[in-house]
CSV table of C-alpha atoms (C1' of nucleotides) in Angstrom, one decimal:
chain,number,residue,atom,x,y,z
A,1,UNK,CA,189.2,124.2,0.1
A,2,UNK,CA,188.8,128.0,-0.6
A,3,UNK,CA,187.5,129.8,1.9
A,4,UNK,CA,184.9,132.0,1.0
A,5,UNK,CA,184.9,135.7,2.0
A,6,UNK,CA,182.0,137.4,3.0
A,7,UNK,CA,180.9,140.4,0.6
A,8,UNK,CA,179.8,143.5,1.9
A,9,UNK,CA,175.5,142.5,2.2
A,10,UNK,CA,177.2,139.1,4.1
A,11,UNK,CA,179.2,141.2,6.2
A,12,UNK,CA,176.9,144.0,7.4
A,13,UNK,CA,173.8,141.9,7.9
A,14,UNK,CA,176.4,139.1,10.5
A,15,UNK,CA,178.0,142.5,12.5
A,16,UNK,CA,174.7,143.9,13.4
A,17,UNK,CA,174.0,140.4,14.5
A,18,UNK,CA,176.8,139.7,16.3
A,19,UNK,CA,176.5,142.9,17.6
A,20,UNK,CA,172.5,142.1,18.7
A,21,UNK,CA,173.4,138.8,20.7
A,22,UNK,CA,177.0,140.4,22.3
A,23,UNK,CA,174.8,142.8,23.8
A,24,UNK,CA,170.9,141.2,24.4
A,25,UNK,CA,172.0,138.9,27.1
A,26,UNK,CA,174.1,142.0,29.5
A,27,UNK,CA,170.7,143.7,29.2
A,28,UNK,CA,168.6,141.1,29.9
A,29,UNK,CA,170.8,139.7,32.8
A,30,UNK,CA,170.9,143.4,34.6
A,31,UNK,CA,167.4,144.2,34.6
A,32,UNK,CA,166.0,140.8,35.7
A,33,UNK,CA,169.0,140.9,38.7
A,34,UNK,CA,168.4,144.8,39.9
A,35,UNK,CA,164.8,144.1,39.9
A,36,UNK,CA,164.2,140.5,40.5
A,37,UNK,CA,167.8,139.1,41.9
A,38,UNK,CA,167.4,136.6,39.4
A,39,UNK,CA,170.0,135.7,36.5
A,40,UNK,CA,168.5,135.8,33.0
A,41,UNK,CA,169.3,131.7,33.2
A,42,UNK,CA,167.8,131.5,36.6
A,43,UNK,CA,165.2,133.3,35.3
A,44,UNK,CA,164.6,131.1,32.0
A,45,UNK,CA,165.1,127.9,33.8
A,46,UNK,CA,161.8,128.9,36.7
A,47,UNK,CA,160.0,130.1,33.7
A,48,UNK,CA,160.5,126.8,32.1
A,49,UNK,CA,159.5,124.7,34.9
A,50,UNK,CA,156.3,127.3,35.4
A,51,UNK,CA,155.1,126.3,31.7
A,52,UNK,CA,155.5,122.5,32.3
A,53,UNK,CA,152.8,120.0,33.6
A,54,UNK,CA,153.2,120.1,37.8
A,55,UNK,CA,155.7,122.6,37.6
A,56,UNK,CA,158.2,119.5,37.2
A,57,UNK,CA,160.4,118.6,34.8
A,58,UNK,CA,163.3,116.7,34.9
A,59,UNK,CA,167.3,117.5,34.8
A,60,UNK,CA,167.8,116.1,31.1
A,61,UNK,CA,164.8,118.1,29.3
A,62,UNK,CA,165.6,121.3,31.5
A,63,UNK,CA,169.1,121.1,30.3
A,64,UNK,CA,167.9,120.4,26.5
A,65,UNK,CA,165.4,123.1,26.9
A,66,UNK,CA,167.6,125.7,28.5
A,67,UNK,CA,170.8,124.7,26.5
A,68,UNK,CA,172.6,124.3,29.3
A,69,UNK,CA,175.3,121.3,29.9
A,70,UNK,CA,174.2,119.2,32.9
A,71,UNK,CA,176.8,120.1,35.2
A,72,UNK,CA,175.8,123.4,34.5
A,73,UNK,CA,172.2,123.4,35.2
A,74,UNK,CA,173.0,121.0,38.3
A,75,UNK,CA,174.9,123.7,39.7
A,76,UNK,CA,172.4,126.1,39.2
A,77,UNK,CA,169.4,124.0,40.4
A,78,UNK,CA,171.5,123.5,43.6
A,79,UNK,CA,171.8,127.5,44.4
A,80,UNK,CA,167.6,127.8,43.6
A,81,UNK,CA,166.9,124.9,45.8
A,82,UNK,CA,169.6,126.8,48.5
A,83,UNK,CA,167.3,129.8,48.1
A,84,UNK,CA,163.8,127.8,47.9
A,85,UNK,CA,162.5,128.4,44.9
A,86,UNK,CA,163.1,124.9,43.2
A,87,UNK,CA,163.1,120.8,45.4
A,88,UNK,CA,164.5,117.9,43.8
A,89,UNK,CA,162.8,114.8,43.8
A,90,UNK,CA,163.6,111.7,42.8
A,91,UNK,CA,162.1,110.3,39.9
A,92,UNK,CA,160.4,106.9,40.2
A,93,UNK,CA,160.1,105.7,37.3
A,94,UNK,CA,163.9,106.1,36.5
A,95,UNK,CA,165.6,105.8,39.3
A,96,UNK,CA,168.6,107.4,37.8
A,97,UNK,CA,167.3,110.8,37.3
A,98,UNK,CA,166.3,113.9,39.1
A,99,UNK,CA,163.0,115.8,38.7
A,100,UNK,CA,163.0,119.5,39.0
A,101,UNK,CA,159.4,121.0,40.4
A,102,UNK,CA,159.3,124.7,40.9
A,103,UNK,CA,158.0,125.5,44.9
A,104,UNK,CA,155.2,127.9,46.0
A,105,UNK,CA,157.8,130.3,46.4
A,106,UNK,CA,159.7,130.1,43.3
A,107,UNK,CA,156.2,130.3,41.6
A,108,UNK,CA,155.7,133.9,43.5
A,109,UNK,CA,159.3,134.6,41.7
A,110,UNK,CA,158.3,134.1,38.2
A,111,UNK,CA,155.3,135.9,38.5
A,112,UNK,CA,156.7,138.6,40.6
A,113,UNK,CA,159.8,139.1,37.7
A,114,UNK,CA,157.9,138.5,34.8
A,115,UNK,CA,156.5,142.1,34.3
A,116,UNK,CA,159.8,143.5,34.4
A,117,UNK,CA,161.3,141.1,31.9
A,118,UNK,CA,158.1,141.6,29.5
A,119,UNK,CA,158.7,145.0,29.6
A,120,UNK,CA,162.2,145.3,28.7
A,121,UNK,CA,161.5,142.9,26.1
A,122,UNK,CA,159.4,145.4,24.9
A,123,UNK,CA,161.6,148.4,25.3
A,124,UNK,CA,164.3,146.7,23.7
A,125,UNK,CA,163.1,144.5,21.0
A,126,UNK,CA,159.4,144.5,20.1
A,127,UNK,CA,159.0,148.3,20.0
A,128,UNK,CA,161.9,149.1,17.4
A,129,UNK,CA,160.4,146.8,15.0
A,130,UNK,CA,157.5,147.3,12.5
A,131,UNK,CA,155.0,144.8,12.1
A,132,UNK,CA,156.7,143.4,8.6
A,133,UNK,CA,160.3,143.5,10.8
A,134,UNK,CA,158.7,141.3,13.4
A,135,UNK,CA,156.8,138.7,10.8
A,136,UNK,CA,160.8,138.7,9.1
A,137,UNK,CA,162.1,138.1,12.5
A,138,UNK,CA,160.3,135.1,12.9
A,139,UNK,CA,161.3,133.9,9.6
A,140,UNK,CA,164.7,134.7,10.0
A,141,UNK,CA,164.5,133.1,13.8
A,142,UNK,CA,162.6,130.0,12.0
A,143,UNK,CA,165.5,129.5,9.1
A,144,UNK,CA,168.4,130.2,11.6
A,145,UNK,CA,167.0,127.4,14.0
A,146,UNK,CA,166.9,124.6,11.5
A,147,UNK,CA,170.6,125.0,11.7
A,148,UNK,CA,171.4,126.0,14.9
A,149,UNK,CA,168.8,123.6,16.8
A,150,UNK,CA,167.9,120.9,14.4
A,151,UNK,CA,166.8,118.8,16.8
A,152,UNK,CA,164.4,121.4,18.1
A,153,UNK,CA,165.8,120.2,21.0
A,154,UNK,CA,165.6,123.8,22.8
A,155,UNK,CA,162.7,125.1,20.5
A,156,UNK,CA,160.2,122.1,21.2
A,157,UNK,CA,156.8,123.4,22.0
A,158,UNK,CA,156.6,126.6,19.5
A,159,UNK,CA,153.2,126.0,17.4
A,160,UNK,CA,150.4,127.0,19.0
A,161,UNK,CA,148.8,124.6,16.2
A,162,UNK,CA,150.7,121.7,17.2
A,163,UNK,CA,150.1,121.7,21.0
A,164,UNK,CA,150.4,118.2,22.5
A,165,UNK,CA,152.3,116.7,20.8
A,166,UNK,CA,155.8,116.9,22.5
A,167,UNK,CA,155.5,114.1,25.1
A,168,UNK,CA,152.2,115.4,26.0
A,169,UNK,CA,153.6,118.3,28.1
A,170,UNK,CA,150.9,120.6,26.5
A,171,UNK,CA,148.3,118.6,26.6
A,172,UNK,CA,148.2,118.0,30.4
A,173,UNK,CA,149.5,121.4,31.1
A,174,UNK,CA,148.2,121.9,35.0
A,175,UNK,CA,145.5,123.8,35.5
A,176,UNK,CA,148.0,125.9,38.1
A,177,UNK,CA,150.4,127.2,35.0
A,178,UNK,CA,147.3,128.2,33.4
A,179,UNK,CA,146.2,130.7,35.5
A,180,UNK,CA,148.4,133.8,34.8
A,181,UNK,CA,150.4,134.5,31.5
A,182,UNK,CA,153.5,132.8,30.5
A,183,UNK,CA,156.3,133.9,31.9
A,184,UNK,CA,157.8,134.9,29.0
A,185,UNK,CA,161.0,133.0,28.0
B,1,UNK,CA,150.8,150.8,34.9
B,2,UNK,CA,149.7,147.6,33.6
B,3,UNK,CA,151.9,145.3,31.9
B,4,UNK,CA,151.6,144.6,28.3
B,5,UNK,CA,151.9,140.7,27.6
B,6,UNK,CA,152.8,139.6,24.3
B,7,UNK,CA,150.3,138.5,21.7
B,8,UNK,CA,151.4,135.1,19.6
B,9,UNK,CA,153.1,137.1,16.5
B,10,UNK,CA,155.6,138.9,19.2
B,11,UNK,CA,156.2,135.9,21.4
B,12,UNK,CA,156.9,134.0,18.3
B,13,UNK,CA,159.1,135.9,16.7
B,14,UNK,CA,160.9,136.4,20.4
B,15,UNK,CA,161.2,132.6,21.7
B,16,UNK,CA,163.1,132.0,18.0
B,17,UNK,CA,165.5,135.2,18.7
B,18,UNK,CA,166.2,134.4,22.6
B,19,UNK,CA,167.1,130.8,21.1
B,20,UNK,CA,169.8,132.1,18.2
B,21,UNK,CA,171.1,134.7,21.0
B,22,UNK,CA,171.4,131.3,23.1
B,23,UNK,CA,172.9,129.0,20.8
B,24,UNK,CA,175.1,130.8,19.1
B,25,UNK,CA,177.8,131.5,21.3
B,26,UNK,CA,177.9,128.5,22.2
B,27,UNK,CA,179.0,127.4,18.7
B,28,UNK,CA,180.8,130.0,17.6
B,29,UNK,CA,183.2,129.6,21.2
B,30,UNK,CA,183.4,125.4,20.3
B,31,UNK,CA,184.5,126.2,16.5
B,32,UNK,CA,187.5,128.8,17.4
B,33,UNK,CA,188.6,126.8,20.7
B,34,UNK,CA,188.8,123.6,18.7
B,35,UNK,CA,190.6,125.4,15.6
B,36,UNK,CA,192.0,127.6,17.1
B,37,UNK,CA,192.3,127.8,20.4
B,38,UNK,CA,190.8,131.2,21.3
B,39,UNK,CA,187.5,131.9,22.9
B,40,UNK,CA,185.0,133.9,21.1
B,41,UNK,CA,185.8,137.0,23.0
B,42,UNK,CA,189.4,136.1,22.6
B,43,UNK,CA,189.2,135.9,18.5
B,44,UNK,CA,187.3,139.1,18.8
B,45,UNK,CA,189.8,141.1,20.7
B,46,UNK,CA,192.4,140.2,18.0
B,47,UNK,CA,190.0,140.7,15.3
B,48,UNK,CA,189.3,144.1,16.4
B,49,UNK,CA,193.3,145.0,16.7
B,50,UNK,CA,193.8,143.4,13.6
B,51,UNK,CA,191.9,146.2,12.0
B,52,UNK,CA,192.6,149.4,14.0
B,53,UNK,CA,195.8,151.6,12.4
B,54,UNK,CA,199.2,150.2,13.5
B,55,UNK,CA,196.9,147.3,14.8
B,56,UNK,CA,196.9,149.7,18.1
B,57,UNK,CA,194.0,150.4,20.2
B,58,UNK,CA,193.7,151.8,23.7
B,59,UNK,CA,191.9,150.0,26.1
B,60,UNK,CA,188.8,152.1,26.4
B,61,UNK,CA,188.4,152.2,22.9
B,62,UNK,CA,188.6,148.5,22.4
B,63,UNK,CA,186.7,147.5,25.4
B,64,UNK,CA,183.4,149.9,23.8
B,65,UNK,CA,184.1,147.7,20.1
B,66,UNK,CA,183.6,144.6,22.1
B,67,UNK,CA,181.3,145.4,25.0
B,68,UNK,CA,183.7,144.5,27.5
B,69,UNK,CA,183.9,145.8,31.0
B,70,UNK,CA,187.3,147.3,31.4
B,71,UNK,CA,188.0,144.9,34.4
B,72,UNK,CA,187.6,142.1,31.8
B,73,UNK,CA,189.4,143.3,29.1
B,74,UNK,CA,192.4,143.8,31.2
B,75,UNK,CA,192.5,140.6,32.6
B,76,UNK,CA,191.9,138.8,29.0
B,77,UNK,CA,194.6,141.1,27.6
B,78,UNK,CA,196.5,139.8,30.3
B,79,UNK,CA,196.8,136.6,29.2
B,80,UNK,CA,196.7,137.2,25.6
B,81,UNK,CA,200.0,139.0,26.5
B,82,UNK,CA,201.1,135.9,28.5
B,83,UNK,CA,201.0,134.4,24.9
B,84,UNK,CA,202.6,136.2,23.3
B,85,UNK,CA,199.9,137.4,21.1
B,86,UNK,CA,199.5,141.1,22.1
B,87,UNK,CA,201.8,143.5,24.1
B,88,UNK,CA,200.9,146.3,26.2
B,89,UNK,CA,202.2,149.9,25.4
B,90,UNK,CA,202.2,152.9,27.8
B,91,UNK,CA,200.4,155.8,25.7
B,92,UNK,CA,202.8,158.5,25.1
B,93,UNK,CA,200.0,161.3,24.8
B,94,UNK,CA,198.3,160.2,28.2
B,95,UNK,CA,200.0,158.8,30.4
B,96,UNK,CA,197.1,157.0,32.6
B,97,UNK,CA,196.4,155.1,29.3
B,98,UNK,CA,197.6,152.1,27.8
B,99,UNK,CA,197.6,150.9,23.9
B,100,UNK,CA,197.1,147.5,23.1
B,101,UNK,CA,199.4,146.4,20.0
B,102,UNK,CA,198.9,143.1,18.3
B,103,UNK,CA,202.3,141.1,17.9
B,104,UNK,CA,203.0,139.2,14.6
B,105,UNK,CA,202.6,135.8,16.2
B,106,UNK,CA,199.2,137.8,17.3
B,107,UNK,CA,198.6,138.7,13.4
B,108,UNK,CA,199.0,135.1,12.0
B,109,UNK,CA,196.9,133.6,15.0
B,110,UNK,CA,194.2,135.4,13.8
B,111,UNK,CA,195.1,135.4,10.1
B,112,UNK,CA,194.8,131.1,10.6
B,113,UNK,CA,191.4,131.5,12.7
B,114,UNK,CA,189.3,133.2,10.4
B,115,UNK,CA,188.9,130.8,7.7
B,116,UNK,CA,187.4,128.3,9.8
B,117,UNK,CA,185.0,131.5,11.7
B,118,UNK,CA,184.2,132.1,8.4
B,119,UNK,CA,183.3,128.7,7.1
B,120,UNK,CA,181.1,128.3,10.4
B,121,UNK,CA,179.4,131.4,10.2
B,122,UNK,CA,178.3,130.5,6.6
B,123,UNK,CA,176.9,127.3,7.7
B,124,UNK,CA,175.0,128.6,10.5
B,125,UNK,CA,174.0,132.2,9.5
B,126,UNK,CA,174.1,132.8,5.9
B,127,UNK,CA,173.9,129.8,4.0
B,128,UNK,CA,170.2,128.9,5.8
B,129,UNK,CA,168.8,132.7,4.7
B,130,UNK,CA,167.4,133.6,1.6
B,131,UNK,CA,168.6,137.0,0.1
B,132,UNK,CA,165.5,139.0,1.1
B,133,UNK,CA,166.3,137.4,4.5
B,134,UNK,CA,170.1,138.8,4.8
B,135,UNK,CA,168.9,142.2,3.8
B,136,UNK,CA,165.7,142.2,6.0
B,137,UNK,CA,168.4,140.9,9.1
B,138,UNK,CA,170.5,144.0,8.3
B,139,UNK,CA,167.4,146.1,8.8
B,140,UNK,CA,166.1,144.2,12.2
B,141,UNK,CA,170.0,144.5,13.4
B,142,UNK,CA,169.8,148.5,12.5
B,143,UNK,CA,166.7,149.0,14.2
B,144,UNK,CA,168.0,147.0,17.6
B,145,UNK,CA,171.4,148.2,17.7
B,146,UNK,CA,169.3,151.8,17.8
B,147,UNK,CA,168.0,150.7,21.4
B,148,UNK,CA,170.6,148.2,22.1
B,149,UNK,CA,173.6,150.6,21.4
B,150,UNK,CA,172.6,153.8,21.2
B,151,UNK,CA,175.8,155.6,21.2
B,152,UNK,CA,177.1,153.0,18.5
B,153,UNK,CA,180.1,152.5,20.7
B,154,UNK,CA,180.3,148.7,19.5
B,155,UNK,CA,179.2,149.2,16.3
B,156,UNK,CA,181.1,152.1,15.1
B,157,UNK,CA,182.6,151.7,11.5
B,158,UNK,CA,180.2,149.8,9.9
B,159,UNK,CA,178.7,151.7,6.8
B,160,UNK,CA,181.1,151.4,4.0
B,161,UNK,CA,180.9,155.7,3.0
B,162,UNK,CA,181.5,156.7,6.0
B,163,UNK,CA,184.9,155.8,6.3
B,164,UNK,CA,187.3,158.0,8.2
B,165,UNK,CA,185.1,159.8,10.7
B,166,UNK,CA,186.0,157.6,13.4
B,167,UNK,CA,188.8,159.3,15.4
B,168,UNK,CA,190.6,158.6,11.6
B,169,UNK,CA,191.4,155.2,12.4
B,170,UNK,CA,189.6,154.0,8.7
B,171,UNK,CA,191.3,156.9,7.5
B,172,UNK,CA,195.3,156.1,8.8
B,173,UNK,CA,194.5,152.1,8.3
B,174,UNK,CA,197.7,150.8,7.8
B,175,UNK,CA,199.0,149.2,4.8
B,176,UNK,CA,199.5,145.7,6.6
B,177,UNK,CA,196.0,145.4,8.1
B,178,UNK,CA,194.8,146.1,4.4
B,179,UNK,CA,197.0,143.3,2.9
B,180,UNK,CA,194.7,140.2,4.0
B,181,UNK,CA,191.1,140.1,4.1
B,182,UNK,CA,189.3,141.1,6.8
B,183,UNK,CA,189.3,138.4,9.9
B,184,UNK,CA,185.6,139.2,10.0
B,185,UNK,CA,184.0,139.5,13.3
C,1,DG,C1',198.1,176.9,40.3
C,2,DC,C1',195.7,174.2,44.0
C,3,DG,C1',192.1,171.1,45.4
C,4,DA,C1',188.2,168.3,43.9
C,5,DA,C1',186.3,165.5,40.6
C,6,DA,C1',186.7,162.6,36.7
C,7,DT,C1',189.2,159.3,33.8
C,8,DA,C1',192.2,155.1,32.6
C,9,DG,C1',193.6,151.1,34.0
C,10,DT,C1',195.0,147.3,37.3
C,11,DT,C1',194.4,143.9,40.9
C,12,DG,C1',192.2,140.8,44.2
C,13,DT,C1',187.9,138.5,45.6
C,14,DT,C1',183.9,136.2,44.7
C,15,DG,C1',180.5,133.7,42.0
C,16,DT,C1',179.6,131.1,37.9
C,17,DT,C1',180.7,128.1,34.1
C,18,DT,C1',183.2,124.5,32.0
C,19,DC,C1',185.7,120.3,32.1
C,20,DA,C1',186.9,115.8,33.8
C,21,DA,C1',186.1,112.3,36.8
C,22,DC,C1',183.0,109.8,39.2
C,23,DT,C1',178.6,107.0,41.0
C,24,DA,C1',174.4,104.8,40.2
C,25,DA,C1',170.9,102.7,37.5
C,26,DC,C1',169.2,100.9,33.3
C,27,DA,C1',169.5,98.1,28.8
C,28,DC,C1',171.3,95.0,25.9
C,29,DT,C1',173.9,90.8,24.6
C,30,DC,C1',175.3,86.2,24.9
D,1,DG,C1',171.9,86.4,34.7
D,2,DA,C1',176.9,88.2,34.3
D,3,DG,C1',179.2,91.4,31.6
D,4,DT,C1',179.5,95.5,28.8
D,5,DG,C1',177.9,99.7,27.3
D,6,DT,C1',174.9,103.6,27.8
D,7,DT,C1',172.3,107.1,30.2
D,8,DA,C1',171.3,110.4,34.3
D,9,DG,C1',173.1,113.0,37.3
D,10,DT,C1',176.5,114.9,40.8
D,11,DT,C1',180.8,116.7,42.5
D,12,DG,C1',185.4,119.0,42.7
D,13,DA,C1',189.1,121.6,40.3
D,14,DA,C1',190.3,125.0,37.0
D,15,DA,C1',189.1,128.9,33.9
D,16,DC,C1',186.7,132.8,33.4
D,17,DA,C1',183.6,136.9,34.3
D,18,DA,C1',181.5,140.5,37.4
D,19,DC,C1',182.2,143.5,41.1
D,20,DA,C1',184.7,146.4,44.4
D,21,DA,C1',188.6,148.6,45.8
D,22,DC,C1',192.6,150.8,44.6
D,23,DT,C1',196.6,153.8,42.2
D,24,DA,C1',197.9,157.1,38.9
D,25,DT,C1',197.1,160.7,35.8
D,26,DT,C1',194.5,164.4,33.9
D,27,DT,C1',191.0,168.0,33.8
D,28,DC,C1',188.0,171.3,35.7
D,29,DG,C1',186.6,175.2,38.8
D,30,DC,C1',187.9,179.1,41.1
DNA sequence: GCGAAATAGTTGTTGTTTCAACTAACACTC
DNA sequence: GAGTGTTAGTTGAAACAACAACTATTTCGC
């Protein structure tokens, strides 16, 4: 089996995007902890639990949805519920597994770090582009994804279309986690 | 100053690139470690030798080409040492510095691990994107890496005429890092 | 040239992530 | 309905990264 080189288009398009994803997650990770004390995975774990019906998810799908391992996001649960911003309950239906519900407090944390992260989003990503660059971004995102997350195992509940039909999350999305914006990713 | 929240074409085209910048890693880390048994960062450090003249590069320089923290580098040089795959040089011109040198056991490590990086960035990156797409991608990449890395410390040799601007290291490459292929990435 | 500041790098500590082992509950088979 | 396999999650040890403190050399200002 030959292994195919990359040519010159290959190999400048995969640098700059090595480049891109060597270099997002430093940025994102320092503004969200000088302004917010929050990891960027902290972060994106509250922000997932602030989209889902009650606040609550459980371990497994916060894991799939975060790409974290388990152990990982057990550990990291444990240090939010340390600092009150997430409680554990046990789930009754399964009574193997672990729901995750986001508290009053870490609520006020999302909310309180979102405008910080949106902005830098902004700064960063969403301003250098033109509108065409950010249609191709999608479609570039959209393409990689097949591959990368076939499952759509992380990338569930995209398609504003298609709401409610990913275990119903959408459809009986709380009246609470309606209120204010998404917190964005 | 009121924050600007993201309309559905940027949040779209955002959740997909915050997935990719989160997935990847992951399997470009579990491709090297199982065939070859270097991290990422590892296979980049070598990578990045492996095309600098005399395969030589002082630690500054090669913790700005991977977006290292010094701290970092030193330790993972460290123990790249410890195997034998790089060996640390006192500079002769400044004498607070230190060159980085890649052994020959450190050249064929790298030489076996890039077929297989190769093959799995083709799967994952390439092979799902059109030809529009790759050349769009190059753009998008250009147009972050202008916010991202504005000094283009990481991302400093890339276009193909400008060769030999850089310090000269394109300029005094050395006949044995031009006898293979490059061990993109 | 002498002292202050800046630069290059290392080392130790601390926090996080990964990995392996483990417990507990459920599900499936016979 | 006992036994086996699978799923959900936690925990502890080892690897790794971030941060702070430190040494040694060079450069800058006067």
């Amino acid at each position: 089996m030959e292994t195919q080189w990359l040519d010159e288009r290959e190999r400048a398009a995969w640098l700059r995007l090595v480049a891109v994803v060597e270099l997002l997650p430093g940025l994102l990770d320092a503004q969200l902890r000088a302004q917010a004390g929050l990891t960027h995975f902290e972060y994106f774990v509250l922000a997932m639990l602030s989209e889902a019906p009650e606040h609550t998810l459980r371990m497994t799908s916060l894991a799939q949805r975060t790409n974290a391992t388990l152990p990982r996001l057990s550990h990291v649960v444990r240090r939010l519920e340390d600092r009150g911003l997430v409680e554990r309950l046990p789930c009754p239906e399964d009574r193997r597994a672990t729901n995750a519900r986001l508290t009053d407090e870490g609520w006020d944390a999302v909310v309180a770090a979102a405008p910080g992260h949106v902005t830098t989003v902004r700064r960063y990503i969403l301003d250098p582009l033109t509108p065409e660059q950010l249609e191709q971004l999608r479609g570039i995102g959209e393409a990689l994804l097949t591959r990368l997350d076939p499952d759509r195992l992380m990338t569930a509940l995209y398609d504003p279309e298609k709401t409610g039909n990913n275990g119903g999350s959408a459809a009986r999305m709380s009246g609470a986690s309606r209120r204010t914006r998404r917190a964005v990713s």
